[in-house]
Tab-separated table of C-alpha atoms in Angstrom:
chain	number	residue	atom	x	y	z
X	1	ALA	CA	-2.073	0.503	-13.411
X	2	GLN	CA	-5.577	-0.744	-12.920
X	3	SER	CA	-8.018	0.244	-10.195
X	4	VAL	CA	-11.534	-0.759	-9.209
X	5	THR	CA	-14.131	1.283	-7.372
X	6	GLN	CA	-17.108	-0.192	-5.597
X	7	LEU	CA	-18.945	2.835	-4.320
X	8	ASP	CA	-21.411	0.991	-2.111
X	9	SER	CA	-19.855	-0.620	0.949
X	10	GLN	CA	-23.185	-2.097	1.988
X	11	VAL	CA	-26.466	-2.696	0.180
X	12	PRO	CA	-29.523	-3.729	2.219
X	13	VAL	CA	-32.387	-5.283	0.301
X	14	PHE	CA	-35.506	-7.292	1.013
X	15	GLU	CA	-35.854	-10.876	-0.129
X	16	GLU	CA	-37.236	-11.280	-3.676
X	17	ALA	CA	-36.360	-7.663	-4.542
X	18	PRO	CA	-33.963	-6.853	-7.402
X	19	VAL	CA	-30.462	-5.657	-6.650
X	20	GLU	CA	-27.619	-3.927	-8.470
X	21	LEU	CA	-24.061	-3.771	-7.143
X	22	ARG	CA	-21.988	-1.126	-8.837
X	23	CYS	CA	-18.435	-1.446	-10.096
X	24	ASN	CA	-16.337	1.034	-12.025
X	25	TYR	CA	-12.801	0.424	-13.191
X	26	SER	CA	-9.875	2.396	-14.503
X	27	SER	CA	-7.188	1.064	-16.800
X	28	SER	CA	-4.966	2.320	-19.603
X	29	VAL	CA	-4.956	-1.127	-21.219
X	30	SER	CA	-7.597	-3.675	-22.038
X	31	VAL	CA	-8.746	-5.730	-19.099
X	32	TYR	CA	-10.830	-8.715	-18.178
X	33	LEU	CA	-13.495	-8.194	-15.512
X	34	PHE	CA	-14.734	-10.479	-12.761
X	35	TRP	CA	-17.206	-10.664	-9.914
X	36	TYR	CA	-16.405	-12.867	-6.930
X	37	VAL	CA	-18.537	-13.705	-3.887
X	38	GLN	CA	-17.234	-14.420	-0.409
X	39	TYR	CA	-19.334	-16.059	2.281
X	40	PRO	CA	-18.267	-15.733	5.949
X	41	ASN	CA	-15.028	-17.559	6.735
X	42	GLN	CA	-14.716	-18.745	3.153
X	43	GLY	CA	-12.526	-18.033	0.175
X	44	LEU	CA	-13.663	-16.352	-3.022
X	45	GLN	CA	-15.966	-17.985	-5.533
X	46	LEU	CA	-16.204	-16.772	-9.113
X	47	LEU	CA	-19.700	-15.561	-10.035
X	48	LEU	CA	-19.028	-14.484	-13.604
X	49	LYS	CA	-16.425	-12.979	-15.892
X	50	TYR	CA	-16.207	-10.799	-18.979
X	51	LEU	CA	-13.429	-11.569	-21.425
X	52	SER	CA	-14.831	-10.431	-24.757
X	53	GLY	CA	-17.911	-10.670	-26.936
X	54	SER	CA	-21.416	-10.058	-25.638
X	55	THR	CA	-21.441	-7.314	-23.034
X	56	LEU	CA	-24.146	-9.067	-21.015
X	57	VAL	CA	-22.630	-11.878	-19.018
X	58	LYS	CA	-24.604	-14.467	-17.106
X	59	GLY	CA	-23.144	-16.212	-14.093
X	60	ILE	CA	-24.047	-18.644	-11.387
X	61	ASN	CA	-26.907	-18.312	-8.895
X	62	GLY	CA	-28.958	-16.123	-11.247
X	63	PHE	CA	-26.502	-13.223	-11.328
X	64	GLU	CA	-25.634	-11.258	-14.449
X	65	ALA	CA	-23.443	-8.269	-15.247
X	66	GLU	CA	-23.163	-5.814	-18.084
X	67	PHE	CA	-19.870	-4.483	-19.389
X	68	ASN	CA	-20.064	-0.852	-20.462
X	69	LYS	CA	-16.800	0.279	-22.020
X	70	SER	CA	-17.766	3.927	-22.453
X	71	GLN	CA	-18.718	4.214	-18.792
X	72	THR	CA	-15.970	1.824	-17.650
X	73	SER	CA	-18.510	-0.029	-15.570
X	74	PHE	CA	-19.350	-3.650	-14.838
X	75	HIS	CA	-22.423	-3.629	-12.605
X	76	LEU	CA	-23.758	-6.841	-11.107
X	77	ARG	CA	-27.500	-7.505	-11.051
X	78	LYS	CA	-29.960	-10.076	-9.832
X	79	PRO	CA	-33.710	-9.770	-10.490
X	80	SER	CA	-34.786	-11.467	-7.251
X	81	VAL	CA	-32.484	-12.062	-4.292
X	82	HIS	CA	-32.639	-14.756	-1.638
X	83	ILE	CA	-31.559	-14.751	1.973
X	84	SER	CA	-28.707	-17.040	0.955
X	85	ASP	CA	-27.277	-14.279	-1.275
X	86	THR	CA	-26.151	-12.424	1.834
X	87	ALA	CA	-22.382	-12.189	1.379
X	88	GLU	CA	-19.531	-9.896	0.349
X	89	TYR	CA	-19.157	-9.261	-3.368
X	90	PHE	CA	-15.915	-8.213	-5.003
X	91	CYS	CA	-15.364	-6.768	-8.439
X	92	ALA	CA	-11.913	-7.382	-9.927
X	93	VAL	CA	-9.918	-6.634	-13.058
X	94	ILE	CA	-6.880	-8.169	-14.659
X	95	LYS	CA	-4.785	-7.041	-17.612
X	96	ASN	CA	-5.474	-9.156	-20.656
X	97	THR	CA	-1.801	-9.617	-21.524
X	98	GLY	CA	1.266	-10.908	-19.815
X	99	PHE	CA	1.689	-12.036	-16.263
X	100	GLN	CA	-0.905	-10.340	-14.216
X	101	LYS	CA	-2.564	-10.037	-10.874
X	102	LEU	CA	-6.172	-9.554	-9.894
X	103	VAL	CA	-6.907	-6.031	-8.694
X	104	PHE	CA	-9.923	-6.022	-6.406
X	105	GLY	CA	-12.408	-3.417	-5.351
X	106	THR	CA	-13.093	-2.880	-1.660
X	107	GLY	CA	-16.164	-5.066	-1.722
X	108	THR	CA	-19.905	-4.595	-1.253
X	109	ARG	CA	-21.724	-6.342	1.541
X	110	LEU	CA	-25.159	-7.472	0.366
X	111	LEU	CA	-27.593	-7.849	3.255
X	112	VAL	CA	-30.827	-9.618	2.355
X	113	SER	CA	-33.573	-9.521	4.953
X	114	PRO	CA	-36.966	-11.278	4.983
O	1	LYS	CA	-11.617	-32.921	-8.558
O	2	ALA	CA	-10.289	-31.587	-5.263
O	3	GLY	CA	-10.204	-27.827	-4.866
O	4	VAL	CA	-7.457	-25.590	-3.581
O	5	THR	CA	-6.342	-26.682	-0.128
O	6	GLN	CA	-4.803	-24.287	2.338
O	7	THR	CA	-3.306	-25.348	5.647
O	8	PRO	CA	-3.637	-24.556	8.409
O	9	ARG	CA	-7.035	-22.837	8.464
O	10	TYR	CA	-6.293	-20.876	11.608
O	11	LEU	CA	-3.031	-19.805	13.193
O	12	ILE	CA	-2.080	-17.682	16.189
O	13	LYS	CA	1.474	-16.376	16.415
O	14	THR	CA	3.368	-13.933	18.585
O	15	ARG	CA	4.996	-10.753	17.335
O	16	GLY	CA	8.508	-11.408	16.111
O	17	GLN	CA	7.897	-15.038	15.219
O	18	GLN	CA	7.814	-16.387	11.698
O	19	VAL	CA	5.102	-18.410	10.022
O	20	THR	CA	4.752	-20.676	6.993
O	21	LEU	CA	1.470	-21.174	5.184
O	22	SER	CA	0.835	-23.915	2.662
O	23	CYS	CA	-1.258	-24.104	-0.486
O	24	SER	CA	-1.956	-27.149	-2.639
O	25	PRO	CA	-3.436	-26.108	-5.999
O	26	ILE	CA	-5.967	-27.993	-8.053
O	27	SER	CA	-4.402	-31.003	-9.716
O	28	GLY	CA	-2.849	-29.959	-13.016
O	29	HIS	CA	-2.712	-26.267	-12.153
O	30	ARG	CA	0.757	-24.787	-12.310
O	31	SER	CA	0.154	-21.207	-11.240
O	32	VAL	CA	-0.339	-20.219	-7.604
O	33	SER	CA	-1.036	-16.686	-6.418
O	34	TRP	CA	-1.239	-15.369	-2.876
O	35	TYR	CA	-3.423	-12.538	-1.581
O	36	GLN	CA	-3.723	-10.834	1.778
O	37	GLN	CA	-7.174	-9.741	2.947
O	38	THR	CA	-7.578	-7.250	5.792
O	39	PRO	CA	-10.524	-5.028	6.795
O	40	GLY	CA	-8.445	-1.901	6.231
O	41	GLN	CA	-6.606	-2.684	2.997
O	42	GLY	CA	-8.968	-5.172	1.394
O	43	LEU	CA	-7.593	-7.802	-0.956
O	44	GLN	CA	-4.008	-7.217	-1.986
O	45	PHE	CA	-1.814	-9.266	-4.278
O	46	LEU	CA	1.323	-10.705	-2.707
O	47	PHE	CA	2.969	-12.781	-5.439
O	48	GLU	CA	2.449	-15.344	-8.163
O	49	TYR	CA	4.451	-18.484	-8.823
O	50	PHE	CA	4.458	-20.472	-12.029
O	51	SER	CA	6.634	-23.497	-12.672
O	52	GLU	CA	8.611	-22.838	-9.478
O	53	THR	CA	9.441	-19.258	-10.530
O	54	GLN	CA	8.103	-16.073	-9.052
O	55	ARG	CA	6.472	-14.255	-11.969
O	56	ASN	CA	4.878	-11.283	-10.310
O	57	LYS	CA	5.208	-9.552	-6.966
O	58	GLY	CA	3.028	-7.096	-5.105
O	59	ASN	CA	4.067	-4.196	-2.951
O	60	PHE	CA	4.929	-5.975	0.285
O	61	PRO	CA	8.114	-5.848	2.386
O	62	GLY	CA	10.802	-8.470	2.040
O	63	ARG	CA	9.533	-10.199	5.194
O	64	PHE	CA	6.959	-11.793	2.900
O	65	SER	CA	8.395	-14.530	0.725
O	66	GLY	CA	7.235	-17.620	-1.027
O	67	ARG	CA	8.253	-20.580	-3.059
O	68	GLN	CA	6.752	-23.225	-5.264
O	69	PHE	CA	7.738	-26.852	-5.465
O	70	SER	CA	7.937	-29.130	-8.478
O	71	ASN	CA	4.501	-30.563	-7.677
O	72	SER	CA	3.109	-26.965	-7.824
O	73	ARG	CA	2.426	-26.799	-4.106
O	74	SER	CA	3.354	-23.428	-2.709
O	75	GLU	CA	4.396	-22.062	0.635
O	76	MET	CA	4.334	-18.518	1.892
O	77	ASN	CA	6.574	-17.368	4.694
O	78	VAL	CA	6.320	-14.265	6.826
O	79	SER	CA	9.250	-13.476	9.095
O	80	THR	CA	9.410	-11.148	12.099
O	81	LEU	CA	5.640	-10.985	12.406
O	82	GLU	CA	3.956	-7.691	13.185
O	83	LEU	CA	0.473	-7.085	14.556
O	84	GLY	CA	-0.503	-5.651	11.173
O	85	ASP	CA	0.183	-8.972	9.497
O	86	SER	CA	-2.997	-10.335	11.031
O	87	ALA	CA	-5.138	-11.173	8.029
O	88	LEU	CA	-6.816	-13.815	5.947
O	89	TYR	CA	-4.270	-15.158	3.471
O	90	LEU	CA	-5.823	-16.539	0.314
O	91	CYS	CA	-4.226	-18.748	-2.254
O	92	ALA	CA	-5.517	-19.049	-5.810
O	93	SER	CA	-4.589	-21.560	-8.462
O	94	SER	CA	-4.841	-21.337	-12.236
O	95	PRO	CA	-3.943	-23.760	-15.017
O	96	THR	CA	-1.312	-21.381	-16.371
O	97	SER	CA	0.115	-17.986	-15.564
O	98	GLY	CA	-2.176	-15.370	-17.001
O	99	ALA	CA	-5.182	-17.667	-17.068
O	100	THR	CA	-8.565	-15.990	-17.009
O	101	GLU	CA	-9.919	-17.869	-14.028
O	102	ALA	CA	-8.458	-18.241	-10.570
O	103	PHE	CA	-9.779	-20.760	-8.061
O	104	PHE	CA	-9.439	-19.722	-4.446
O	105	GLY	CA	-8.861	-21.766	-1.345
O	106	GLN	CA	-10.675	-21.115	1.913
O	107	GLY	CA	-7.744	-19.196	3.293
O	108	THR	CA	-5.589	-19.230	6.395
O	109	ARG	CA	-6.633	-16.858	9.157
O	110	LEU	CA	-3.452	-15.576	10.812
O	111	THR	CA	-3.703	-13.729	14.100
O	112	VAL	CA	-0.596	-12.052	15.491
O	113	VAL	CA	-0.700	-11.234	19.201
């Protein structure tokens, strides 16, 4: 079975500062990795995904993430955050074969203040 | 292209009642998955339907059921509602089962009183 750990439940940061949201996963099989963002009273929007190839993945809204197989991590980064980035961020994994389901972490609330 | 549409957006039900939630996937998508989101348990997978067949099921009691129609629209039913069923129910659509990208609807907020 797969599992995802997001150690930080909340990350406060000032506007224009860099941010890193941490994600570690556990799986006995190969997986695909995702970051989703959820704004209040909204569904989930895909930020970026890692399927294969380059370990540095760029997504929407200036976000990027790096896949590290040896550390089983997929941390999300942004060099300069905006107030509008305030939201809940979810890391998720899915097996890369067969019928599968997304397994989500518990989420990290990013709070950007002026 | 229209996104994933979930109806209704908000719902209030009484304990013991049943409820049906609806999800219309993106045109051309044949896979629909359902997730429950609560503050305590986070996002949990309920089930996936592809071509009118349930392909995958999460660890939920039999009170939770679903179906998919020939036009790929899906419904989720919860019978004998309990207070703990209060949650945001999210539907996601994908072109095929096992696709690498799922598109989520805005969800249905169910409150059981």
